[in-house]
């Protein structure tokens, strides 16, 4: 494995940023595996598997209804880390792709446009009968009808549970293959395939790798550059430095 470093970056380098729950923590949304995280309050086996949904759809729908309502509360807004990534996309000459494991819409609200939600989106539902996907802001009730086929009782959250295939993997691996910089922000590195993206980037040997997280993640040893602390402080400073190198390129 060869490790590229920051000085190998050019303004045309493609950038992939993988984000996880930690980037939205300072916006008021809980992470999963921290001491006060979601999995300390509810068992993932009860709410985040297809088997749980088949067994007890009401409990699973209630879990996502509550999170959907919380996401739309006035207090929840993008923080400086989300805004920094939108700024990077607007000002970096090359491609910037955000691959998020988060199902919230805070990257879009901050202004990011090139975003892949590999674990789905909370503000969408999917029909189990016809596979159609729909924007959805309300609770999902047993008599909620699919806007496409009209059937009731067929809607499920458009999220990826354990054992299900994450979304848009071909596009993600394509972007990992051509990137010159891979940055991982606010993810513990416990859940695959996302936790394996840094392996893939290191195997190709072309990209500089950076971890920005409150604490060292499970995969920290695979990153060349490691910045530990709150993303809302570290990421804006990191993005400013990157943009400075580009904006002074012709000097
Ligand atoms: C801050 C901060 C601040 C806090 N600033 N940082 C063995 C048995 C069975 C299955 C498997 C197995 N081994 C592997 C698997 C596969 C399985 C898996 O990985 N399991 C592991 C648990 C072992 N994965 C899957 O099943 C996936 N599908 C799959 O693999 O398909 C087959 C396949 C085959 C071949 C190729 C590709 C695919 C699907 C995974 C679905 C994950 N779903 C969830 C829930 C749904 C969405 C939702 O409800 O929101 O997604 S689980 C949950 O974890 C959620 C998250 O997206 C995901 C990742 O969590 P994340 O973002 O890392 O959060 P945390 O809490 O873990 O970490 C937060 C970090 O932030 C911490 O480190 C903090 O320190 C930090 N932090 N404040 C900066 N202010």
Coordinates of C-alpha atoms and ligand atoms in Angstrom, one line a residue:
X1 CA 0.0 0.0 0.0
X2 CA 1.4 3.4 -1.0
X3 CA 0.2 6.5 0.8
X4 CA -0.2 9.7 -1.2
X5 CA 0.2 12.9 0.8
X6 CA -1.4 16.3 0.8
X7 CA 1.3 17.9 -1.4
X8 CA 0.3 15.6 -4.3
X9 CA -3.1 17.3 -4.5
X10 CA -3.8 19.4 -7.5
X11 CA -6.8 21.7 -8.1
X12 CA -8.2 19.1 -10.5
X13 CA -8.0 16.3 -7.9
X14 CA -11.4 14.7 -7.2
X15 CA -12.4 14.7 -3.6
X16 CA -14.6 12.2 -1.8
X17 CA -15.9 13.0 1.7
X18 CA -17.5 10.2 3.7
X19 CA -19.7 11.5 6.5
X20 CA -21.3 9.8 9.4
X21 CA -23.5 10.6 12.4
X22 CA -20.8 12.6 14.1
X23 CA -21.1 15.4 11.6
X24 CA -24.7 16.0 12.6
X25 CA -24.2 15.6 16.3
X26 CA -23.6 19.4 16.8
X27 CA -26.8 20.0 14.9
X28 CA -28.7 18.2 17.6
X29 CA -29.0 14.7 16.1
X30 CA -27.8 11.7 18.1
X31 CA -25.0 9.4 16.9
X32 CA -25.5 5.6 17.2
X33 CA -22.6 4.2 19.1
X34 CA -21.6 7.0 21.5
X35 CA -22.5 6.5 25.2
X36 CA -25.6 8.6 24.8
X37 CA -26.2 7.3 21.2
X38 CA -29.3 5.8 19.6
X39 CA -28.2 2.2 20.2
X40 CA -28.0 3.0 24.0
X41 CA -31.7 3.6 24.0
X42 CA -33.0 1.1 21.5
X43 CA -31.7 -2.3 20.3
X44 CA -30.7 -2.2 16.6
X45 CA -32.2 -5.7 16.2
X46 CA -35.6 -4.2 17.1
X47 CA -35.6 -1.3 14.6
X48 CA -32.9 -1.5 12.0
X49 CA -33.3 -4.9 10.3
X50 CA -35.7 -6.2 7.7
X51 CA -36.6 -9.0 10.2
X52 CA -37.6 -6.4 12.8
X53 CA -39.9 -4.6 10.3
X54 CA -41.5 -7.9 9.3
X55 CA -42.1 -8.8 12.9
X56 CA -43.2 -5.5 14.3
X57 CA -43.8 -2.8 11.6
X58 CA -45.5 -0.4 14.1
X59 CA -42.4 -0.2 16.4
X60 CA -40.1 0.4 13.4
X61 CA -42.4 3.0 11.8
X62 CA -42.7 4.8 15.2
X63 CA -38.9 4.9 15.6
X64 CA -38.5 6.5 12.2
X65 CA -41.6 8.7 12.6
X66 CA -40.1 10.2 15.8
X67 CA -36.7 10.8 14.0
X68 CA -38.5 12.3 11.0
X69 CA -40.4 14.7 13.3
X70 CA -37.2 15.7 15.1
X71 CA -35.3 16.3 11.9
X72 CA -38.0 18.9 10.9
X73 CA -38.0 20.7 14.2
X74 CA -37.0 24.4 14.1
X75 CA -33.9 23.7 16.3
X76 CA -32.3 21.3 13.8
X77 CA -30.1 23.1 11.3
X78 CA -26.8 22.5 9.4
X79 CA -23.7 23.3 11.5
X80 CA -20.3 24.8 10.3
X81 CA -19.1 21.3 9.2
X82 CA -22.0 20.9 6.8
X83 CA -21.5 24.4 5.6
X84 CA -17.8 23.9 5.0
X85 CA -18.4 21.0 2.7
X86 CA -20.9 23.0 0.7
X87 CA -18.4 25.7 0.4
X88 CA -15.7 23.2 -0.7
X89 CA -18.1 21.9 -3.5
X90 CA -18.8 25.5 -4.7
X91 CA -15.2 26.6 -4.8
X92 CA -13.0 23.5 -5.5
X93 CA -12.2 23.3 -9.2
X94 CA -12.4 19.5 -9.3
X95 CA -15.2 17.1 -8.4
X96 CA -16.4 17.1 -4.8
X97 CA -18.7 14.2 -3.8
X98 CA -20.2 13.8 -0.4
X99 CA -21.0 10.1 0.4
X100 CA -23.1 10.2 3.5
X101 CA -24.2 7.4 5.8
X102 CA -26.7 9.8 7.3
X103 CA -30.3 9.8 6.5
X104 CA -30.8 13.4 7.5
X105 CA -31.0 16.2 4.9
X106 CA -28.5 18.6 6.5
X107 CA -25.9 18.4 3.7
X108 CA -28.6 19.5 1.2
X109 CA -29.8 22.2 3.5
X110 CA -26.2 23.5 3.8
X111 CA -26.0 23.7 0.0
X112 CA -24.2 20.6 -1.0
X113 CA -25.6 19.3 -4.3
X114 CA -23.4 16.3 -5.1
X115 CA -24.5 14.0 -2.3
X116 CA -25.1 10.2 -2.2
X117 CA -27.1 8.9 0.7
X118 CA -25.8 5.4 0.8
X119 CA -28.1 4.4 3.8
X120 CA -31.2 6.1 2.4
X121 CA -33.1 9.2 3.4
X122 CA -35.5 9.8 6.3
X123 CA -37.7 12.2 4.3
X124 CA -38.5 9.5 1.7
X125 CA -40.6 6.3 1.8
X126 CA -40.5 3.3 -0.4
X127 CA -43.5 1.2 -1.5
X128 CA -42.9 -2.6 -0.8
X129 CA -45.4 -3.4 -3.5
X130 CA -44.2 -1.5 -6.5
X131 CA -40.8 -0.2 -5.4
X132 CA -41.6 3.4 -6.0
X133 CA -39.8 6.1 -3.8
X134 CA -41.6 9.2 -2.6
X135 CA -40.8 12.4 -0.7
X136 CA -42.5 12.0 2.7
X137 CA -42.6 14.4 5.7
X138 CA -45.5 13.0 7.8
X139 CA -45.8 9.9 10.0
X140 CA -46.5 6.7 8.2
X141 CA -49.8 5.2 9.4
X142 CA -51.2 1.7 8.6
X143 CA -53.7 3.4 6.2
X144 CA -51.1 5.6 4.5
X145 CA -51.4 5.0 0.7
X146 CA -48.6 4.7 -1.8
X147 CA -48.8 7.8 -4.0
X148 CA -48.1 5.7 -7.1
X149 CA -50.1 2.4 -6.7
X150 CA -52.6 3.6 -4.1
X151 CA -52.2 0.5 -2.0
X152 CA -52.2 0.9 1.8
X153 CA -49.9 -0.7 4.4
X154 CA -47.0 -1.0 1.9
X155 CA -44.9 2.0 2.7
X156 CA -41.6 1.6 4.6
X157 CA -38.8 4.1 5.5
X158 CA -36.4 4.5 2.6
X159 CA -33.4 3.5 4.7
X160 CA -30.9 0.7 4.5
X161 CA -31.1 -1.7 7.4
X162 CA -28.5 -4.3 8.4
X163 CA -28.3 -7.1 5.8
X164 CA -29.6 -4.8 3.0
X165 CA -27.6 -3.6 0.1
X166 CA -26.4 0.1 0.5
X167 CA -27.4 2.4 -2.3
X168 CA -25.4 3.6 -5.3
X169 CA -22.3 1.5 -4.6
X170 CA -21.2 1.5 -8.2
X171 CA -21.1 5.3 -8.3
X172 CA -19.3 5.4 -4.9
X173 CA -16.6 2.9 -5.9
X174 CA -16.2 4.8 -9.2
X175 CA -15.6 8.0 -7.3
X176 CA -13.2 6.3 -4.8
X177 CA -11.2 4.9 -7.8
X178 CA -10.6 8.4 -9.3
X179 CA -10.2 10.6 -6.2
X180 CA -7.0 12.3 -5.1
X181 CA -8.3 13.0 -1.6
X182 CA -10.5 10.9 0.7
X183 CA -11.8 12.5 3.9
X184 CA -13.8 10.6 6.5
X185 CA -15.8 12.8 8.9
X186 CA -17.8 11.8 12.0
X187 CA -18.0 8.0 11.6
X188 CA -16.8 5.3 14.0
X189 CA -15.8 2.9 11.2
X190 CA -17.9 0.1 12.6
X191 CA -20.3 -0.4 9.7
X192 CA -19.4 -2.0 6.3
X193 CA -19.0 -1.4 3.4
X194 CA -18.5 2.3 4.4
X195 CA -15.8 1.4 6.9
X196 CA -13.9 -0.4 4.1
X197 CA -13.8 2.6 1.7
X198 CA -10.4 3.8 3.2
X199 CA -9.0 0.3 2.5
X200 CA -10.1 0.6 -1.1
X201 CA -8.5 4.1 -1.5
X202 CA -5.3 2.9 0.2
X203 CA -5.1 -0.1 -2.1
X204 CA -5.2 2.1 -5.2
X205 CA -2.5 4.3 -3.6
X206 CA -3.4 7.5 -5.4
X207 CA -5.3 9.5 -2.8
X208 CA -4.4 11.3 0.4
X209 CA -6.5 10.0 3.3
X210 CA -7.7 12.1 6.2
X211 CA -9.8 11.2 9.3
X212 CA -11.7 14.0 11.1
X213 CA -13.5 12.6 14.1
X214 CA -14.1 13.4 17.8
X215 CA -11.9 10.4 18.7
X216 CA -9.9 7.8 16.8
X217 CA -12.2 5.5 14.8
X218 CA -11.9 1.7 14.3
X219 CA -10.0 2.3 11.1
X220 CA -7.8 5.2 12.2
X221 CA -4.6 3.4 11.5
X222 CA -5.4 3.4 7.7
X223 CA -5.5 7.2 7.5
X224 CA -2.4 9.2 6.8
X225 CA -3.6 12.4 8.4
X226 CA -5.7 12.3 11.6
X227 CA -7.5 15.2 13.1
X228 CA -9.4 14.5 16.3
X229 CA -11.9 16.9 17.8
X230 CA -15.4 18.4 17.0
X231 CA -16.0 18.5 13.2
X232 CA -17.6 21.9 13.4
X233 CA -14.2 23.4 14.3
X234 CA -11.8 21.1 12.4
X235 CA -13.6 20.8 9.1
X236 CA -14.0 24.5 8.3
X237 CA -10.3 25.0 9.1
X238 CA -9.3 22.0 7.0
X239 CA -11.4 23.2 4.0
X240 CA -10.0 26.8 4.3
X241 CA -6.5 25.4 4.1
X242 CA -7.4 23.3 1.0
X243 CA -9.0 26.2 -0.7
X244 CA -6.0 28.4 0.1
X245 CA -3.7 26.0 -1.7
X246 CA -5.9 26.2 -4.8
X247 CA -6.5 29.9 -4.7
X248 CA -2.7 30.6 -4.4
X249 CA -1.8 28.0 -7.1
X250 CA -1.1 30.6 -9.7
X251 CA 1.0 32.9 -7.4
Ligands
LIG1 C1 -18.0 13.2 16.2 C2 -18.7 14.3 16.8 C3 -18.4 15.6 16.5 C4 -19.4 12.4 17.7 N1 -17.5 15.8 15.5 N2 -17.1 13.5 15.3 C5 -21.4 -9.8 10.4 C6 -22.7 -10.2 10.5 C7 -23.8 -9.6 9.9 C8 -23.5 -8.5 9.0 C9 -22.2 -8.1 8.9 C10 -21.2 -8.8 9.6 N3 -20.0 -8.2 9.2 C11 -20.3 -7.2 8.4 C12 -21.6 -7.2 8.2 C13 -22.4 -6.2 7.3 C14 -23.1 -5.1 8.1 C15 -22.1 -4.5 9.1 O1 -21.3 -3.7 8.8 N4 -22.2 -4.9 10.4 C16 -21.3 -4.5 11.4 C17 -22.0 -3.9 12.6 C18 -20.4 -5.6 11.8 N5 -23.4 -4.1 7.1 C19 -24.6 -4.2 6.4 O2 -25.4 -5.0 6.7 C20 -24.8 -3.2 5.3 N6 -25.1 -3.9 4.1 C21 -24.3 -4.8 3.6 O3 -23.2 -5.0 4.0 O4 -24.7 -5.3 2.4 C22 -24.0 -6.4 1.8 C23 -22.8 -5.9 0.9 C24 -22.0 -6.9 0.4 C25 -21.0 -6.5 -0.4 C26 -20.7 -5.2 -0.7 C27 -21.5 -4.3 -0.2 C28 -22.6 -4.6 0.6 C29 -25.9 -2.2 5.6 C30 -25.6 -1.3 6.8 C31 -26.8 -0.5 7.1 C32 -26.5 0.4 8.3 N7 -27.8 1.0 8.7 C33 -27.8 2.0 9.8 C34 -29.2 2.3 10.2 C35 -30.1 2.8 9.1 C36 -30.2 4.3 8.9 C37 -30.7 5.0 10.2 O5 -31.6 4.5 10.9 O6 -30.2 6.1 10.4 O7 -27.0 3.1 9.4 S1 -26.9 1.4 11.3 C38 -26.2 3.0 11.7 O8 -24.7 2.8 11.6 C39 -26.6 3.9 10.5 C40 -25.3 4.7 10.3 O9 -25.3 5.2 9.0 C41 -24.2 3.6 10.4 C42 -22.9 4.1 10.7 O10 -22.8 4.8 11.9 P1 -21.8 6.1 12.1 O11 -22.3 7.1 11.2 O12 -20.4 5.7 12.0 O13 -22.2 6.5 13.6 P2 -21.5 6.1 14.9 O14 -22.4 6.5 16.0 O15 -21.1 4.7 14.9 O16 -20.2 7.0 15.0 C43 -20.2 8.4 15.2 C44 -18.8 8.9 15.3 O17 -18.8 10.3 15.4 C45 -18.1 8.4 16.6 O18 -16.8 7.9 16.3 C46 -18.0 9.7 17.4 O19 -16.7 9.8 18.2 C47 -18.0 10.8 16.4 N8 -18.5 12.1 16.8 N9 -19.6 13.7 17.8 C48 -16.8 14.7 15.0 N10 -19.0 16.7 17.1

